[in-house]
PDB file of C-alpha atoms and ligand atoms in Angstrom:
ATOM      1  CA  UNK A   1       0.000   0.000   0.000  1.00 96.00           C
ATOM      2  CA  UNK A   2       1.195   3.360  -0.890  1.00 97.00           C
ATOM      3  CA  UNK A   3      -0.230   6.722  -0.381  1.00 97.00           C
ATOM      4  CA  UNK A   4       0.485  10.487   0.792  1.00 96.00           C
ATOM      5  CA  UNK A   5      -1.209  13.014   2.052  1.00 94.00           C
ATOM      6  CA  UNK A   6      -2.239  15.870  -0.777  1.00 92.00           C
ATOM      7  CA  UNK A   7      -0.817  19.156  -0.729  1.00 89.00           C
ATOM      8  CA  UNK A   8      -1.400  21.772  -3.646  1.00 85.00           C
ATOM      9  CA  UNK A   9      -3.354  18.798  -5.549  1.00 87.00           C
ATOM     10  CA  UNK A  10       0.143  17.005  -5.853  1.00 93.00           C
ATOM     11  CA  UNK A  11       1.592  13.980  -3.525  1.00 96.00           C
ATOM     12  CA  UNK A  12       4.348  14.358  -1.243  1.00 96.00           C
ATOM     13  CA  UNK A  13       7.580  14.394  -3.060  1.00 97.00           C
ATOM     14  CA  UNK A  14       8.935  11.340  -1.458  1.00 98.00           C
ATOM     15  CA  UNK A  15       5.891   9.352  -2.228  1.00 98.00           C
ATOM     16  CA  UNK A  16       6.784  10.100  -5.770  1.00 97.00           C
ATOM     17  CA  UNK A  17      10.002   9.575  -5.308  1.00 97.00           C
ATOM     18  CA  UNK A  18       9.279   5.993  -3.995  1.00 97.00           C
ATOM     19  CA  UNK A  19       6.939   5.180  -7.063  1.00 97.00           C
ATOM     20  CA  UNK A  20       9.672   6.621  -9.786  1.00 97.00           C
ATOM     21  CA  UNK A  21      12.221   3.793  -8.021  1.00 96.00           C
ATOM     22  CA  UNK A  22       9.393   0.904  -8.333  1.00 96.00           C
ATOM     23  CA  UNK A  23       8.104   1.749 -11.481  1.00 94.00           C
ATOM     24  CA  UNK A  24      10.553   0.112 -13.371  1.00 87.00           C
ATOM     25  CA  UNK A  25      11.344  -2.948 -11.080  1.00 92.00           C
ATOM     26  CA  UNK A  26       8.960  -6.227 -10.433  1.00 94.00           C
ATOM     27  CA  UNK A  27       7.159  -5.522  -7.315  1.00 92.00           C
ATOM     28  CA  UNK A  28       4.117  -6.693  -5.483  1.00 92.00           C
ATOM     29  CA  UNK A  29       0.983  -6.060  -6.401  1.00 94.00           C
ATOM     30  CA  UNK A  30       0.660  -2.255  -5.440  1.00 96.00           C
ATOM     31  CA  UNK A  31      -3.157  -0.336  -3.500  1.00 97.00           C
ATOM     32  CA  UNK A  32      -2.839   3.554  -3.896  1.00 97.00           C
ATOM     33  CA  UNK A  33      -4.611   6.084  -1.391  1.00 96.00           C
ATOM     34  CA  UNK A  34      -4.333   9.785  -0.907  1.00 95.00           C
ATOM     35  CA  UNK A  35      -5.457  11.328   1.855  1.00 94.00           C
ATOM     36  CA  UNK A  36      -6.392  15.324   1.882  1.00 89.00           C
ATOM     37  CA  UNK A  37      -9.671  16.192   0.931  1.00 82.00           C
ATOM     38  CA  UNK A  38     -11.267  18.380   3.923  1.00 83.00           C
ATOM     39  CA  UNK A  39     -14.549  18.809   3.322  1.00 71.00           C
ATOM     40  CA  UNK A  40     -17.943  16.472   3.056  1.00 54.00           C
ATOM     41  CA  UNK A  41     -17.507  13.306   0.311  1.00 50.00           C
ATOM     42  CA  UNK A  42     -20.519  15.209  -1.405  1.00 52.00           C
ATOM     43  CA  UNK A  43     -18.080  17.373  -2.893  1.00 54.00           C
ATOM     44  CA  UNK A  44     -15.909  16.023  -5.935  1.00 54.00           C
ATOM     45  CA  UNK A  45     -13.152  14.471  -4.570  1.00 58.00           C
ATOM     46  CA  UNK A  46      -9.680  14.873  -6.702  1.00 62.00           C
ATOM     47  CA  UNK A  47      -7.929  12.378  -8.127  1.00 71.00           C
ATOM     48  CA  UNK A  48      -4.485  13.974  -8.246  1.00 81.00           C
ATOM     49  CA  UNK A  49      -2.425  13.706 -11.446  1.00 91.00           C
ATOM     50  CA  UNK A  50       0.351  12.165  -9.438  1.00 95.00           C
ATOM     51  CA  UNK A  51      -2.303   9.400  -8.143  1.00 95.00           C
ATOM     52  CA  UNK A  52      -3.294   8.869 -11.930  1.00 95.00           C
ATOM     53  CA  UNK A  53       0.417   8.644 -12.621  1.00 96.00           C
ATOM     54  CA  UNK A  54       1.302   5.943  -9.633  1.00 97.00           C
ATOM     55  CA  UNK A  55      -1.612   3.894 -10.921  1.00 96.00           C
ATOM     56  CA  UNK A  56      -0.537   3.447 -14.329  1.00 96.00           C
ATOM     57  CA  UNK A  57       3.474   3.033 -13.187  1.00 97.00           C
ATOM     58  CA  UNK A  58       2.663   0.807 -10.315  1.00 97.00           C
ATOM     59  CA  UNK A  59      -0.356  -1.084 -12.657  1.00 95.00           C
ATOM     60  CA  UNK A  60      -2.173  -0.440  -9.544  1.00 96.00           C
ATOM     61  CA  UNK A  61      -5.093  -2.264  -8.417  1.00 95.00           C
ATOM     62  CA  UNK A  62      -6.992   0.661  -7.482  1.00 94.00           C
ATOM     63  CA  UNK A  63      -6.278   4.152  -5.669  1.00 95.00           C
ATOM     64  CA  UNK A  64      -8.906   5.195  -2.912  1.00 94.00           C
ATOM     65  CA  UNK A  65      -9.037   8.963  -1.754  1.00 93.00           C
ATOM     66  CA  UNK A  66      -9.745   9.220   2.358  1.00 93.00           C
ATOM     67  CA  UNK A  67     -10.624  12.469   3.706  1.00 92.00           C
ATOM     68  CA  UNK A  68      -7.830  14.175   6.074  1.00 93.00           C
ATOM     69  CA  UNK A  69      -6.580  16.454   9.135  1.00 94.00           C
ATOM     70  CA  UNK A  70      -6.079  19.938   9.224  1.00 93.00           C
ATOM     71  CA  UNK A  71      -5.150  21.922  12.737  1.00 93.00           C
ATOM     72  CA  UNK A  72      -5.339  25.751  11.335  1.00 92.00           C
ATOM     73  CA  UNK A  73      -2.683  26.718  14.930  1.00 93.00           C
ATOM     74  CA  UNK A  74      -0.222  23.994  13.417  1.00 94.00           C
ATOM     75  CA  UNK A  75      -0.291  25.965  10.200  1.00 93.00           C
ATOM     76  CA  UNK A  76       3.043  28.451   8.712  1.00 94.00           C
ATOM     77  CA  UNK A  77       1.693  31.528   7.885  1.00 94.00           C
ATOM     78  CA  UNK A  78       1.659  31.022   3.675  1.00 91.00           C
ATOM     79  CA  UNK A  79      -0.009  27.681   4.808  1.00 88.00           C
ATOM     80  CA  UNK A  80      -2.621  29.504   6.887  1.00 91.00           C
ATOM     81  CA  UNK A  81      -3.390  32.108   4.038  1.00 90.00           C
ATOM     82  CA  UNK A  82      -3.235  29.115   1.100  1.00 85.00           C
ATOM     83  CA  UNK A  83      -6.038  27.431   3.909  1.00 85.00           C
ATOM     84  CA  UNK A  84      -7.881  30.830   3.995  1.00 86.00           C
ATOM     85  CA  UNK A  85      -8.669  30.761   0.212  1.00 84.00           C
ATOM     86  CA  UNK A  86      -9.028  27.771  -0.290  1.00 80.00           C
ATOM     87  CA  UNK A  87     -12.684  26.964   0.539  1.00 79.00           C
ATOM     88  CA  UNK A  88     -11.513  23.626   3.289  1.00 84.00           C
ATOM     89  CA  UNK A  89     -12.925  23.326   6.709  1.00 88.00           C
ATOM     90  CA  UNK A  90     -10.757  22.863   9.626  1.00 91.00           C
ATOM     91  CA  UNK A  91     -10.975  19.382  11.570  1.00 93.00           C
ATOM     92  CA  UNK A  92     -10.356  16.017  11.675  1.00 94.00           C
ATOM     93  CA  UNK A  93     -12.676  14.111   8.548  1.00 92.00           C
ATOM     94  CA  UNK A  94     -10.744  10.808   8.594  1.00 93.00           C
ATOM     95  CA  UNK A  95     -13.148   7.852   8.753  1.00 94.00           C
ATOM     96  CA  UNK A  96     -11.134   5.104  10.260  1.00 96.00           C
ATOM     97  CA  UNK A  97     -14.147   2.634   8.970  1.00 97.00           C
ATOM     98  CA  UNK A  98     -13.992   3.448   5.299  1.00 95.00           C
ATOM     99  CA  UNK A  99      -9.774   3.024   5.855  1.00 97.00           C
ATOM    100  CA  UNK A 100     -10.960  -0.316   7.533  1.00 98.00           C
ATOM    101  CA  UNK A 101     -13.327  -1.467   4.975  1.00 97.00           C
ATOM    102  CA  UNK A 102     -10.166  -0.596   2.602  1.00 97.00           C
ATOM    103  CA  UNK A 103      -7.900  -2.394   3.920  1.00 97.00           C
ATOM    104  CA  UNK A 104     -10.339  -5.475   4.282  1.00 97.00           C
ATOM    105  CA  UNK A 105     -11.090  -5.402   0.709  1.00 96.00           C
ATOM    106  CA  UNK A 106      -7.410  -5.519  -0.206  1.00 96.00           C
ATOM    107  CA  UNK A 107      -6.927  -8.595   2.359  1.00 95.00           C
ATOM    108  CA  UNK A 108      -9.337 -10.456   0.459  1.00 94.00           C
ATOM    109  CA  UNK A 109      -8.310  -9.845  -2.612  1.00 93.00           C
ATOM    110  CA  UNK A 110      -5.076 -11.047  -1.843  1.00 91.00           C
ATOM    111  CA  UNK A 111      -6.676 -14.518  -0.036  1.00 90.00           C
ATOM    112  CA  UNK A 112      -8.521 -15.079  -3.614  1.00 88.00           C
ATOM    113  CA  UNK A 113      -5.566 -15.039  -5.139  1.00 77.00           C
ATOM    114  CA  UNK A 114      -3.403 -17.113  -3.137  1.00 70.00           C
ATOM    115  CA  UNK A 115      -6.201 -19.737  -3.481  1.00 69.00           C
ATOM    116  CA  UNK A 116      -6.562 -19.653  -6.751  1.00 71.00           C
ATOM    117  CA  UNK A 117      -2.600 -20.350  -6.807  1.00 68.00           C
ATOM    118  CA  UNK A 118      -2.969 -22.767  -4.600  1.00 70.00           C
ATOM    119  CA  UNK A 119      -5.420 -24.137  -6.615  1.00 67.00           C
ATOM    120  CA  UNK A 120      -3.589 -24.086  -9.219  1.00 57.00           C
ATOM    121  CA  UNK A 121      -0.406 -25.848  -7.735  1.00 54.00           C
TER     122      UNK A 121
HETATM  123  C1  FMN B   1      -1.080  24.143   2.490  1.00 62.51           C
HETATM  124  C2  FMN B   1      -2.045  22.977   2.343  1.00 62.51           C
HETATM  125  C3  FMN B   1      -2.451  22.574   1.083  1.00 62.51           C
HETATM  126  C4  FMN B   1      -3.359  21.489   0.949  1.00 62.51           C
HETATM  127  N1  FMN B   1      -3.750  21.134  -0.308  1.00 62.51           N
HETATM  128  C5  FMN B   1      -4.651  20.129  -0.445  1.00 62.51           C
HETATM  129  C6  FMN B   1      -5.112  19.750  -1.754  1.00 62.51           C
HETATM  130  O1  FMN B   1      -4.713  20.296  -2.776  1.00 62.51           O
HETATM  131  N2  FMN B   1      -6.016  18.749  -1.851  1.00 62.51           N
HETATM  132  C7  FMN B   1      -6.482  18.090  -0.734  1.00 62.51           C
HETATM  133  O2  FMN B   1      -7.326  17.190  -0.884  1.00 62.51           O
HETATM  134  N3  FMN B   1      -6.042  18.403   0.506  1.00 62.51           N
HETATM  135  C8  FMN B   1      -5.148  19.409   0.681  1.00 62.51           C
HETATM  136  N4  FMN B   1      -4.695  19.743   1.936  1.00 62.51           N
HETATM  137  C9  FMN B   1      -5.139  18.972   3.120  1.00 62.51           C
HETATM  138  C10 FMN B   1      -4.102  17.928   3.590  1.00 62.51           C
HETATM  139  O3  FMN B   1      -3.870  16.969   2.594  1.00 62.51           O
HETATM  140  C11 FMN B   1      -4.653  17.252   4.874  1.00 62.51           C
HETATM  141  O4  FMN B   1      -4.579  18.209   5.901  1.00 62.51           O
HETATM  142  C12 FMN B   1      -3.928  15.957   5.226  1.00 62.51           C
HETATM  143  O5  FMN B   1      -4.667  15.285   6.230  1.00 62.51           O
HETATM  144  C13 FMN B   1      -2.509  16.239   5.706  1.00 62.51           C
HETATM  145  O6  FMN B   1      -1.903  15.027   6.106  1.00 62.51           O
HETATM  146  P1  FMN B   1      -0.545  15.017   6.954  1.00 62.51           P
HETATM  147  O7  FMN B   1      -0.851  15.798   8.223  1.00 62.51           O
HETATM  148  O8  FMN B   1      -0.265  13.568   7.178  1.00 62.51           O
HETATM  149  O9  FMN B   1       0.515  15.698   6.123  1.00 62.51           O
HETATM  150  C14 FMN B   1      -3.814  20.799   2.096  1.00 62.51           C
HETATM  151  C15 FMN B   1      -3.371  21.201   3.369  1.00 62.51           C
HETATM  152  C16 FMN B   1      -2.507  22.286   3.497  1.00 62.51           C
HETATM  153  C17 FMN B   1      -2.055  22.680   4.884  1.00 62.51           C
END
């Protein structure tokens, strides 16, 4: 699983940095998240190019966007004004169940798998 928090609609550059160095080695089969968006999920939730990217470096088997954190006080000062126009609420809008329910869904895909190869054998 690999993901990063969203800043400026772009991943964190070691996140990137990590998918540039797999991208052209074998590797496990890859899950993609971002986490960022503060605001309800009734608003459009963005996709950022970088996750696009990852997904078709990585052949990814999906990439799942989770709502974030923001403390305002924690904030520098260009942070606080890029905040003020940016239309995001303050406050914590992760949902540990849909990160749950993610994670479970990736667990089973990986037990169908290994039974089919099992199966297989
Ligand atoms: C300066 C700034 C820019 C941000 N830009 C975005 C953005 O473009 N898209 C988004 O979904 N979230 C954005 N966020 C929200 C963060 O992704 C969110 O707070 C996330 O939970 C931060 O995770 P971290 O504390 O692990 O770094 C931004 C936050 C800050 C402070």
């Amino acid at each position: 699983m690999i993901g990063s928090a969203v800043y400026g609609n772009r991943w964190i550059p070691m996140v990137n940095d990590l998918v540039a160095r797999l991208s052209d080695k074998p590797h496990p089969p890859v899950w993609l998240f971002s986490c960022g968006p503060l605001h309800s999920l009734d608003r459009p939730v963005n996709d950022t190019s970088d996750a696009a990217r990852a997904t078709a470096a990585l052949n990814a088997f999906s990439h799942c966007t989770f709502p974030g954190k923001l403390d305002v006080a924690e904030l520098s000062h260009g942070e606080q004004l890029v905040f003020a126009s940016s239309g995001a609420a303050e406050g914590d809008f992760r949902d540990w169940i849909r990160v749950c329910n993610w994670a479970r869904d990736i667990l089973a895909c990986l037990a169908s798998v290994d039974h089919e190869n099992r199966a297989v054998r």
